Amino acid sequence: MHASRLTLMALAVAGGLHGAALAQDPAPPPAGGSILAWTPDQQRYGYRNMEKVTPVQVVPRGAHVRELPLAARQIDPKWTWNGQAQTLDGYMTAMNTSGVVVLKDGQIVLERYGLDRKPTERWTSFSVAKSVTATLVGAAIKDGKIKSLDDVVTNYIPELKGGAYEGVTVRQLLTMTSGVKWNEDYTDLNSDVAKAGTTPGEPGMNPIVSYMRKLPREAEPGAKFVYKTGETDLAGILVSNAVGKPLSTYLSEKIWAPYGMEQDAIWVKDPAGHERGGCCMSMTARDYARLGQFMLEGGKVNGQDVLPAGWVADATRAHQSFPPGGIETGYGYFWWIIPDGYAAEGIFGQQIFVYPAEKLVIAVNSAWPAASKDELWQAQMAFAQAVRQAAK
């Protein structure tokens, strides 16, 4: 698992979601404290109450709800991990898991909750939102608002003209291959990811755009993969500019309402009031699973294409391949490629696994004690493999 996942929140909520915005019980983090430093009690409260912690935009649901029928056969995975026998209850307790929903052929074969979470309660997504943003790029292409993945980014964010993003395509933005120099090291207070969310912007300009347009180039566009949270925020701004409406409105119109999500979602806003393309939607566990099912079904609503023909297959193949030995084998359009499938991933254990050949979706929400550690991601992957085996 890439260390960059540790640094997401430095950009998304740099300077902290903190202070009296949290309820008095649990006690709020210290003033200036980052969400990365929340205590377990603060995680349990804050992850399901982000609208009480920071400004958000609502993603309205529609008039109907897509049913997720209960399958006749429910599964109870059991497996061995690091030589120890594992059960679902034991895993959820050990991993601070707040919700698991597994769909097989569009039906629920497993649904379980922890950390006192109710099925109706939302939970923050962290970087899972990146995959949603990429999907909205596809919708905007289908709608003719973005002409092509080979269009240059500056056509849609003209403030980037004349800098390192000159000549960078939408495709290169989605695959993290812009060639723009970026430091995603959260431990370095002078890193780009630490400064991008806190540096004041130029008057009348989104502060992220203002920061990103001043960055230098280190490689030719398309030549080098570097994970850049800032570019996923640029992608969100690009979509909004192209379609002429907020991301939350566009998501509601294209997917959330017509597909039948069960509750309104919320989406954290940046200091300029724009939804973060790279972070922090909140939704119910079943709606996480519905997002995976939407992708599994090829991006269709009631048989109608929301995305261009072939988009899902293209977005979820490895445009960048990684060395063997890791959990992910490559990177698509803000989707991580895993053996036999693909995943949306967020720090502290948020994940949607999609296994197309098995018609299987696994949605998991957690409050891990660390934002990103290899052993935590490996344990979650072992759980997914056990679910796959039990669902056969």
PDB file of C-alpha atoms in Angstrom, residues 38-177:
ATOM      1  CA  TRP A  38      -8.023  11.801  16.292  1.00  0.00           C
ATOM      2  CA  THR A  39      -8.440   9.412  19.211  1.00  0.00           C
ATOM      3  CA  PRO A  40     -10.519   6.240  18.702  1.00  0.00           C
ATOM      4  CA  ASP A  41     -13.533   7.933  20.323  1.00  0.00           C
ATOM      5  CA  GLN A  42     -13.121  10.967  18.084  1.00  0.00           C
ATOM      6  CA  GLN A  43     -12.917   8.693  15.053  1.00  0.00           C
ATOM      7  CA  ARG A  44     -16.104   6.870  16.011  1.00  0.00           C
ATOM      8  CA  TYR A  45     -17.937  10.165  16.372  1.00  0.00           C
ATOM      9  CA  GLY A  46     -16.330  12.238  13.639  1.00  0.00           C
ATOM     10  CA  TYR A  47     -16.270   9.693  10.815  1.00  0.00           C
ATOM     11  CA  ARG A  48     -20.071   9.393  10.941  1.00  0.00           C
ATOM     12  CA  ASN A  49     -20.756  13.059  11.745  1.00  0.00           C
ATOM     13  CA  MET A  50     -18.558  14.966   9.302  1.00  0.00           C
ATOM     14  CA  GLU A  51     -21.308  17.506   8.694  1.00  0.00           C
ATOM     15  CA  LYS A  52     -20.953  18.504  12.362  1.00  0.00           C
ATOM     16  CA  VAL A  53     -17.194  18.875  12.035  1.00  0.00           C
ATOM     17  CA  THR A  54     -16.547  20.741   8.794  1.00  0.00           C
ATOM     18  CA  PRO A  55     -18.462  22.427   5.939  1.00  0.00           C
ATOM     19  CA  VAL A  56     -20.092  19.967   3.545  1.00  0.00           C
ATOM     20  CA  GLN A  57     -22.319  19.898   0.489  1.00  0.00           C
ATOM     21  CA  VAL A  58     -25.319  17.577   0.303  1.00  0.00           C
ATOM     22  CA  VAL A  59     -25.675  15.051  -2.534  1.00  0.00           C
ATOM     23  CA  PRO A  60     -29.454  14.565  -2.710  1.00  0.00           C
ATOM     24  CA  ARG A  61     -30.943  11.107  -3.128  1.00  0.00           C
ATOM     25  CA  GLY A  62     -33.887  10.533  -5.417  1.00  0.00           C
ATOM     26  CA  ALA A  63     -37.497   9.493  -5.003  1.00  0.00           C
ATOM     27  CA  HIS A  64     -36.860   5.758  -5.161  1.00  0.00           C
ATOM     28  CA  VAL A  65     -34.378   3.404  -3.525  1.00  0.00           C
ATOM     29  CA  ARG A  66     -32.702   0.566  -5.364  1.00  0.00           C
ATOM     30  CA  GLU A  67     -33.497  -2.484  -3.299  1.00  0.00           C
ATOM     31  CA  LEU A  68     -30.703  -4.768  -2.203  1.00  0.00           C
ATOM     32  CA  PRO A  69     -32.540  -8.025  -1.568  1.00  0.00           C
ATOM     33  CA  LEU A  70     -31.268 -10.458   1.008  1.00  0.00           C
ATOM     34  CA  ALA A  71     -29.831 -13.538  -0.682  1.00  0.00           C
ATOM     35  CA  ALA A  72     -31.183 -16.934   0.302  1.00  0.00           C
ATOM     36  CA  ARG A  73     -27.667 -18.000   1.279  1.00  0.00           C
ATOM     37  CA  GLN A  74     -25.791 -15.821   3.757  1.00  0.00           C
ATOM     38  CA  ILE A  75     -22.050 -16.272   4.191  1.00  0.00           C
ATOM     39  CA  ASP A  76     -19.901 -16.453   7.318  1.00  0.00           C
ATOM     40  CA  PRO A  77     -16.274 -16.323   6.207  1.00  0.00           C
ATOM     41  CA  LYS A  78     -13.602 -18.064   8.241  1.00  0.00           C
ATOM     42  CA  TRP A  79      -9.934 -17.945   7.373  1.00  0.00           C
ATOM     43  CA  THR A  80      -6.391 -18.070   8.667  1.00  0.00           C
ATOM     44  CA  TRP A  81      -4.170 -15.003   8.836  1.00  0.00           C
ATOM     45  CA  ASN A  82      -0.603 -15.023  10.098  1.00  0.00           C
ATOM     46  CA  GLY A  83      -1.197 -18.493  11.466  1.00  0.00           C
ATOM     47  CA  GLN A  84      -4.266 -17.456  13.474  1.00  0.00           C
ATOM     48  CA  ALA A  85      -7.836 -18.614  12.866  1.00  0.00           C
ATOM     49  CA  GLN A  86     -10.075 -15.670  11.962  1.00  0.00           C
ATOM     50  CA  THR A  87     -13.799 -15.058  12.249  1.00  0.00           C
ATOM     51  CA  LEU A  88     -15.846 -12.116  11.048  1.00  0.00           C
ATOM     52  CA  ASP A  89     -16.613 -10.861  14.552  1.00  0.00           C
ATOM     53  CA  GLY A  90     -13.004 -11.184  15.638  1.00  0.00           C
ATOM     54  CA  TYR A  91     -11.773  -9.424  12.517  1.00  0.00           C
ATOM     55  CA  MET A  92     -14.211  -6.521  12.895  1.00  0.00           C
ATOM     56  CA  THR A  93     -13.249  -6.022  16.531  1.00  0.00           C
ATOM     57  CA  ALA A  94      -9.514  -6.181  15.844  1.00  0.00           C
ATOM     58  CA  MET A  95      -9.720  -3.857  12.823  1.00  0.00           C
ATOM     59  CA  ASN A  96     -12.230  -1.350  14.275  1.00  0.00           C
ATOM     60  CA  THR A  97     -14.605  -2.106  11.415  1.00  0.00           C
ATOM     61  CA  SER A  98     -17.831  -0.109  11.473  1.00  0.00           C
ATOM     62  CA  GLY A  99     -19.574  -1.715   8.510  1.00  0.00           C
ATOM     63  CA  VAL A 100     -19.355  -4.536   5.974  1.00  0.00           C
ATOM     64  CA  VAL A 101     -21.786  -5.065   3.101  1.00  0.00           C
ATOM     65  CA  VAL A 102     -21.159  -7.792   0.528  1.00  0.00           C
ATOM     66  CA  LEU A 103     -23.220  -8.126  -2.659  1.00  0.00           C
ATOM     67  CA  LYS A 104     -23.253 -11.231  -4.830  1.00  0.00           C
ATOM     68  CA  ASP A 105     -25.311 -10.932  -8.020  1.00  0.00           C
ATOM     69  CA  GLY A 106     -26.717  -7.697  -6.576  1.00  0.00           C
ATOM     70  CA  GLN A 107     -28.019  -9.384  -3.429  1.00  0.00           C
ATOM     71  CA  ILE A 108     -26.766  -9.012   0.127  1.00  0.00           C
ATOM     72  CA  VAL A 109     -24.899 -12.107   1.278  1.00  0.00           C
ATOM     73  CA  LEU A 110     -23.306 -10.407   4.294  1.00  0.00           C
ATOM     74  CA  GLU A 111     -24.115  -7.251   6.252  1.00  0.00           C
ATOM     75  CA  ARG A 112     -22.637  -6.483   9.644  1.00  0.00           C
ATOM     76  CA  TYR A 113     -21.955  -3.391  11.746  1.00  0.00           C
ATOM     77  CA  GLY A 114     -19.587  -2.473  14.557  1.00  0.00           C
ATOM     78  CA  LEU A 115     -18.475   0.505  16.671  1.00  0.00           C
ATOM     79  CA  ASP A 116     -22.142   1.089  17.573  1.00  0.00           C
ATOM     80  CA  ARG A 117     -22.874   2.202  14.009  1.00  0.00           C
ATOM     81  CA  LYS A 118     -26.418   1.854  12.729  1.00  0.00           C
ATOM     82  CA  PRO A 119     -27.181   0.784   9.123  1.00  0.00           C
ATOM     83  CA  THR A 120     -28.681   4.231   8.502  1.00  0.00           C
ATOM     84  CA  GLU A 121     -25.534   6.100   9.572  1.00  0.00           C
ATOM     85  CA  ARG A 122     -23.072   7.483   7.060  1.00  0.00           C
ATOM     86  CA  TRP A 123     -19.286   7.078   7.268  1.00  0.00           C
ATOM     87  CA  THR A 124     -16.564   9.180   5.651  1.00  0.00           C
ATOM     88  CA  SER A 125     -14.822   7.855   2.556  1.00  0.00           C
ATOM     89  CA  PHE A 126     -11.444   9.581   2.580  1.00  0.00           C
ATOM     90  CA  SER A 127      -9.857   8.766  -0.832  1.00  0.00           C
ATOM     91  CA  VAL A 128     -12.731   6.569  -2.025  1.00  0.00           C
ATOM     92  CA  ALA A 129     -14.094   9.905  -3.263  1.00  0.00           C
ATOM     93  CA  LYS A 130     -11.295  10.019  -5.850  1.00  0.00           C
ATOM     94  CA  SER A 131     -12.858   7.091  -7.698  1.00  0.00           C
ATOM     95  CA  VAL A 132     -16.226   8.874  -7.687  1.00  0.00           C
ATOM     96  CA  THR A 133     -14.617  11.997  -9.159  1.00  0.00           C
ATOM     97  CA  ALA A 134     -13.034   9.975 -11.962  1.00  0.00           C
ATOM     98  CA  THR A 135     -16.425   8.421 -12.708  1.00  0.00           C
ATOM     99  CA  LEU A 136     -17.930  11.905 -13.027  1.00  0.00           C
ATOM    100  CA  VAL A 137     -15.244  12.713 -15.596  1.00  0.00           C
ATOM    101  CA  GLY A 138     -16.640   9.806 -17.603  1.00  0.00           C
ATOM    102  CA  ALA A 139     -20.198  11.102 -17.195  1.00  0.00           C
ATOM    103  CA  ALA A 140     -19.122  14.551 -18.416  1.00  0.00           C
ATOM    104  CA  ILE A 141     -17.555  12.984 -21.505  1.00  0.00           C
ATOM    105  CA  LYS A 142     -20.766  11.039 -22.152  1.00  0.00           C
ATOM    106  CA  ASP A 143     -22.694  14.321 -21.832  1.00  0.00           C
ATOM    107  CA  GLY A 144     -20.351  16.048 -24.283  1.00  0.00           C
ATOM    108  CA  LYS A 145     -19.173  18.536 -21.646  1.00  0.00           C
ATOM    109  CA  ILE A 146     -15.625  17.183 -21.765  1.00  0.00           C
ATOM    110  CA  LYS A 147     -14.704  16.487 -25.372  1.00  0.00           C
ATOM    111  CA  SER A 148     -12.053  13.842 -24.843  1.00  0.00           C
ATOM    112  CA  LEU A 149      -9.573  12.390 -22.370  1.00  0.00           C
ATOM    113  CA  ASP A 150      -6.943  13.742 -24.734  1.00  0.00           C
ATOM    114  CA  ASP A 151      -8.109  17.325 -24.247  1.00  0.00           C
ATOM    115  CA  VAL A 152      -5.644  19.451 -22.326  1.00  0.00           C
ATOM    116  CA  VAL A 153      -6.503  20.303 -18.740  1.00  0.00           C
ATOM    117  CA  THR A 154      -6.028  24.024 -19.386  1.00  0.00           C
ATOM    118  CA  ASN A 155      -9.086  24.001 -21.665  1.00  0.00           C
ATOM    119  CA  TYR A 156     -11.176  23.494 -18.522  1.00  0.00           C
ATOM    120  CA  ILE A 157      -9.034  25.241 -15.889  1.00  0.00           C
ATOM    121  CA  PRO A 158      -7.580  28.186 -17.817  1.00  0.00           C
ATOM    122  CA  GLU A 159      -5.817  29.542 -14.721  1.00  0.00           C
ATOM    123  CA  LEU A 160      -3.295  26.695 -15.185  1.00  0.00           C
ATOM    124  CA  LYS A 161      -2.111  28.066 -18.536  1.00  0.00           C
ATOM    125  CA  GLY A 162       1.533  29.041 -18.803  1.00  0.00           C
ATOM    126  CA  GLY A 163       2.739  26.681 -16.069  1.00  0.00           C
ATOM    127  CA  ALA A 164       3.713  23.035 -15.664  1.00  0.00           C
ATOM    128  CA  TYR A 165       0.181  21.870 -16.548  1.00  0.00           C
ATOM    129  CA  GLU A 166       0.468  23.340 -20.031  1.00  0.00           C
ATOM    130  CA  GLY A 167      -0.013  20.405 -22.436  1.00  0.00           C
ATOM    131  CA  VAL A 168      -1.107  17.935 -19.729  1.00  0.00           C
ATOM    132  CA  THR A 169      -4.173  15.946 -20.793  1.00  0.00           C
ATOM    133  CA  VAL A 170      -7.211  14.911 -18.799  1.00  0.00           C
ATOM    134  CA  ARG A 171      -6.061  11.302 -19.185  1.00  0.00           C
ATOM    135  CA  GLN A 172      -2.668  12.121 -17.665  1.00  0.00           C
ATOM    136  CA  LEU A 173      -4.387  13.856 -14.770  1.00  0.00           C
ATOM    137  CA  LEU A 174      -6.523  10.763 -14.096  1.00  0.00           C
ATOM    138  CA  THR A 175      -3.524   8.431 -14.194  1.00  0.00           C
ATOM    139  CA  MET A 176      -1.249  10.620 -12.018  1.00  0.00           C
ATOM    140  CA  THR A 177       1.249  11.024 -14.868  1.00  0.00           C
TER     141      THR A 177
END
